[in-house]
GROMACS .gro file of C-alpha atoms in nm:
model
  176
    1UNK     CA    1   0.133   2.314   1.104
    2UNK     CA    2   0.031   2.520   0.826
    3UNK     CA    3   0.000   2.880   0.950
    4UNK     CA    4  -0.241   2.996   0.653
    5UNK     CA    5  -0.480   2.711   0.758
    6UNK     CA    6  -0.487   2.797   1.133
    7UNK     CA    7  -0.550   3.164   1.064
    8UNK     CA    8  -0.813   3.143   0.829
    9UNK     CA    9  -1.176   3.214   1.012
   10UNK     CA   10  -1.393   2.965   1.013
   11UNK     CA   11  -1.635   2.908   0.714
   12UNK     CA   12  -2.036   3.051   0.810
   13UNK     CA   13  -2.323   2.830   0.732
   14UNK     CA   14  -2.380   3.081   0.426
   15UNK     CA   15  -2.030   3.019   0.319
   16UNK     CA   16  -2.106   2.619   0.262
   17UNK     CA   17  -2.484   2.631   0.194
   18UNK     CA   18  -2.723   2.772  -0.008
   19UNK     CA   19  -3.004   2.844   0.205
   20UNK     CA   20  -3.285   2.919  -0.025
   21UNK     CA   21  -3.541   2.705  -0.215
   22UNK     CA   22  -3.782   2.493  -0.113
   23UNK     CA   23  -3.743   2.417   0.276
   24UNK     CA   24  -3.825   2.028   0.235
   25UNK     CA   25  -3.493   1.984   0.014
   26UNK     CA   26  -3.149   1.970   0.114
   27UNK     CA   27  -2.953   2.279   0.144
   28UNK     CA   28  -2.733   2.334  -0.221
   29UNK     CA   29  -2.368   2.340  -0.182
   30UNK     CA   30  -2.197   2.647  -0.280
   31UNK     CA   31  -1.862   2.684  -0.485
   32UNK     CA   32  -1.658   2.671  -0.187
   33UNK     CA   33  -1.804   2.411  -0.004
   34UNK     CA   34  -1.761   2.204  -0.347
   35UNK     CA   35  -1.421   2.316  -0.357
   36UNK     CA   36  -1.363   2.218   0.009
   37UNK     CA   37  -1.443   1.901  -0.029
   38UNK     CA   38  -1.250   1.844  -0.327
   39UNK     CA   39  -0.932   1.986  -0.177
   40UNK     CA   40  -1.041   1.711   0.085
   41UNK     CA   41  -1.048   1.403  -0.130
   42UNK     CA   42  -0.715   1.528  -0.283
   43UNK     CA   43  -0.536   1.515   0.001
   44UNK     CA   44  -0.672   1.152   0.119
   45UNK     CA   45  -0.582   1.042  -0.223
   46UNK     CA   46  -0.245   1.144  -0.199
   47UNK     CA   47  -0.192   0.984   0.153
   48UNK     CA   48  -0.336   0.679   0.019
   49UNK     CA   49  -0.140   0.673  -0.266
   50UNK     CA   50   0.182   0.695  -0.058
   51UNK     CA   51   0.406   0.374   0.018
   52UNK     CA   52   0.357   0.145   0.267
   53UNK     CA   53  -0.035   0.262   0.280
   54UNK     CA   54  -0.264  -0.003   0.274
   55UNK     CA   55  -0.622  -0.106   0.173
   56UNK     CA   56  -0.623  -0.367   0.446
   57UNK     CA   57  -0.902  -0.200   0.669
   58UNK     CA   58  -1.293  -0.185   0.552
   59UNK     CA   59  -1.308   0.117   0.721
   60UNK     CA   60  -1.041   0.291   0.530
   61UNK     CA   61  -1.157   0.157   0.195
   62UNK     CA   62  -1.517   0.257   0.276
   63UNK     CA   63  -1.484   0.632   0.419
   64UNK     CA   64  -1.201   0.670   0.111
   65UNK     CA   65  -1.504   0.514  -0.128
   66UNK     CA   66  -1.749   0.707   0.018
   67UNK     CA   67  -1.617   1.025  -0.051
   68UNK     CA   68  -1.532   0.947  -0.389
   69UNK     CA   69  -1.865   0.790  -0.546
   70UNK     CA   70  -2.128   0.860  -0.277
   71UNK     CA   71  -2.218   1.277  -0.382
   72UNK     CA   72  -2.232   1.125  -0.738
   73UNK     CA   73  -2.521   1.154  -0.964
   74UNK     CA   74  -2.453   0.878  -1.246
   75UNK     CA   75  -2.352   0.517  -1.163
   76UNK     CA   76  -2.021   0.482  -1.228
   77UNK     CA   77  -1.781   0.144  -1.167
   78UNK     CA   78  -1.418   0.203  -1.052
   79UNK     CA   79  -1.162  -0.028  -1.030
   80UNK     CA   80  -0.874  -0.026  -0.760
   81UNK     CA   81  -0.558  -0.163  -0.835
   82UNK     CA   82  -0.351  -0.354  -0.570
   83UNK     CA   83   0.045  -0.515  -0.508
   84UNK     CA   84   0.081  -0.830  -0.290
   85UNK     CA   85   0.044  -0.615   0.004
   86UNK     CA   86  -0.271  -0.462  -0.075
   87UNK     CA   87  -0.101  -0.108  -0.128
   88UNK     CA   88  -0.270   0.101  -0.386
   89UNK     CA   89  -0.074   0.089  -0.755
   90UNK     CA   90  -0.369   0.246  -0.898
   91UNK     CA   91  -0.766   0.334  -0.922
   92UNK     CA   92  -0.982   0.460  -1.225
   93UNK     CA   93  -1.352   0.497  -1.300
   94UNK     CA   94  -1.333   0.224  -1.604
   95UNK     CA   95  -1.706   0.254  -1.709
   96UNK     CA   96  -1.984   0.542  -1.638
   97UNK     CA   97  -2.329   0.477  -1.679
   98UNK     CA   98  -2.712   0.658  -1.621
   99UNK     CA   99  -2.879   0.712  -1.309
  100UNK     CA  100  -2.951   0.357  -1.223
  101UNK     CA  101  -2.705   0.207  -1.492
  102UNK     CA  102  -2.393   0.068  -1.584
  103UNK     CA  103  -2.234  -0.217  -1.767
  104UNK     CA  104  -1.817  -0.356  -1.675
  105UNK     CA  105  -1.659  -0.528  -1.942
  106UNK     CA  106  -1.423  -0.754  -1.820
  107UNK     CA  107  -1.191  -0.755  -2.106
  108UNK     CA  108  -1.161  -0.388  -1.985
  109UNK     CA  109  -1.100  -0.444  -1.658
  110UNK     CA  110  -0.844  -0.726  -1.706
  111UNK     CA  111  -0.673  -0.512  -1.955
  112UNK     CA  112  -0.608  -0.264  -1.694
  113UNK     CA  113  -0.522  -0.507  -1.419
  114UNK     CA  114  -0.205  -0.657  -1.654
  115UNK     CA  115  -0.133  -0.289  -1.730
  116UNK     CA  116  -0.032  -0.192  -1.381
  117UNK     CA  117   0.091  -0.570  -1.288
  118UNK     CA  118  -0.199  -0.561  -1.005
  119UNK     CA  119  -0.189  -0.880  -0.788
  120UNK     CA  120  -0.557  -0.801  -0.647
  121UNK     CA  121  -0.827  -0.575  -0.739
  122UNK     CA  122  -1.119  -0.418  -0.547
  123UNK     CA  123  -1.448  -0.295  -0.736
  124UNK     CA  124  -1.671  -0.020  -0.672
  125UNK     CA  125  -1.964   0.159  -0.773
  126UNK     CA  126  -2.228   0.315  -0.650
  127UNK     CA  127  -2.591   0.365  -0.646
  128UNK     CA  128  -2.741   0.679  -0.715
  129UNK     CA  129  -3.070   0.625  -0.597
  130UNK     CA  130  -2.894   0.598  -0.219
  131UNK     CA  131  -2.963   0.242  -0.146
  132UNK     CA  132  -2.650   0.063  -0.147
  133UNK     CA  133  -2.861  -0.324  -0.169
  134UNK     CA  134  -2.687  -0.490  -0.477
  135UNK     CA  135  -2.905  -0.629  -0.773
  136UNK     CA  136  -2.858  -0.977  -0.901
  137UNK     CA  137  -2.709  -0.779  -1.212
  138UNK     CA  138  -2.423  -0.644  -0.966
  139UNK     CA  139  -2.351  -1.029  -0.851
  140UNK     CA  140  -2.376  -1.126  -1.188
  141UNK     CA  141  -2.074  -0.922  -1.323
  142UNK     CA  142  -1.931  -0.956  -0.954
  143UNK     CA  143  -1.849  -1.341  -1.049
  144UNK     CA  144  -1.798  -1.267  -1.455
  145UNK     CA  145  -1.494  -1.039  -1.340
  146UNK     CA  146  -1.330  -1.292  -1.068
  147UNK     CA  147  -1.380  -1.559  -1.351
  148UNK     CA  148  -1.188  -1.372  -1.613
  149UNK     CA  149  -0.905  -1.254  -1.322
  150UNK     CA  150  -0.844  -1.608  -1.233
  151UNK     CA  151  -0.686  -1.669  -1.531
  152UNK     CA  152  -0.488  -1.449  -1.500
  153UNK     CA  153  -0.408  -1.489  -1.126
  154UNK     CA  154  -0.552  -1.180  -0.997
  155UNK     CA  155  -0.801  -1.236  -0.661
  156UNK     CA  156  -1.053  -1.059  -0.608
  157UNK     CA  157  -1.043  -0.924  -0.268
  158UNK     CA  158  -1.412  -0.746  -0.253
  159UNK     CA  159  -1.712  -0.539  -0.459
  160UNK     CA  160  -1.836  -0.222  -0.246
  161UNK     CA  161  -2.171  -0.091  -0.365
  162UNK     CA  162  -2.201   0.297  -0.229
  163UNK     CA  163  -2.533   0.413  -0.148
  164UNK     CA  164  -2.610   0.744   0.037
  165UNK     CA  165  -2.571   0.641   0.378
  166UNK     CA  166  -2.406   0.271   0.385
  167UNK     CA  167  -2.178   0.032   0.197
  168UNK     CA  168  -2.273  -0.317   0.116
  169UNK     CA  169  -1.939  -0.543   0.069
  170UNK     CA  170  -1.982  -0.835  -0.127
  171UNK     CA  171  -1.706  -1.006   0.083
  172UNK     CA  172  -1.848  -0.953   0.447
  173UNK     CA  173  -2.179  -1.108   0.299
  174UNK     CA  174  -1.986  -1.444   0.154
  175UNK     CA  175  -2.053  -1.355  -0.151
  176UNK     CA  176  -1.694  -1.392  -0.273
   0.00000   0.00000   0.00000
């Protein structure tokens, strides 16, 4: 056990928020709350990104997507990379977009699939808005993407749309 960690006092409520403004909107985040949490979603990168770890549970691959795309504030579409045993090889934001926007390309995301030898891929992106309830655009690309990594034999396994409090998964809908 890390000795600095357990001896280090406990963060205040003025330490992680910044309690003034308007009392009908959320609480701010200060510098080292925002730092916290990064430090945070570094280290469950870096376990996930160790062998023999696994995208095989929805509950992993949601909390791990939540904390990456949920605080966000521009729709963004990120692309996970996996091996035959649906270990992580690799992940990357491909394409960034507006508030309520974003276009994949799949020549893009096929490019980057051969890159890292991927056998399966997982998408993501989220909504900034907060409601996770995918458009007919998202199902749209959804099936242009598994169309152009068929050919090259690369499955599909799922597209996760990340809204503010849930996570719609193509997949568990039968969408895929």
């Amino acid at each position: 056990m890390n000795t600095a960690l357990a001896l280090a006092p406990a963060p205040s409520q003025t330490d992680l928020f910044c309690l003034t403004g308007s009392s009908d909107a959320p609480p701010a985040l200060t510098p080292y709350a925002q730092r916290t949490i990064r430090r945070a979603v570094s280290l469950l990168d870096k376990h996930l990104r160790q062998p023999g770890v696994a995208f095989t549970s929805s509950d992993v691959t949601r909390d791990w997507l939540r904390l990456q795309l949920a605080p966000l504030e521009r729709e963004v579409f990120m692309v996970l990379l996996l091996d035959n045993q649906h270990r992580l090889l690799a992940h990357e934001t491909l394409f960034s977009g507006t508030i309520n926007h974003t276009e994949a390309h799949p020549r893009e995301v096929v490019k980057f699939a051969l890159r890292h030898n991927a056998a399966a891929v997982l998408f993501a992106h989220n909504h900034p808005s907060g409601d996770a309830e995918p458009s007919q655009a998202d199902r749209k690309i959804t099936e242009r993407l598994k169309n152009a990594l068929a050919l090259v034999d690369v499955r599909v396994l799922d597209h996760f749309v990340v809204g503010r409090n849930s996570i719609v998964s193509f997949a568990e809908r039968g969408w895929l």
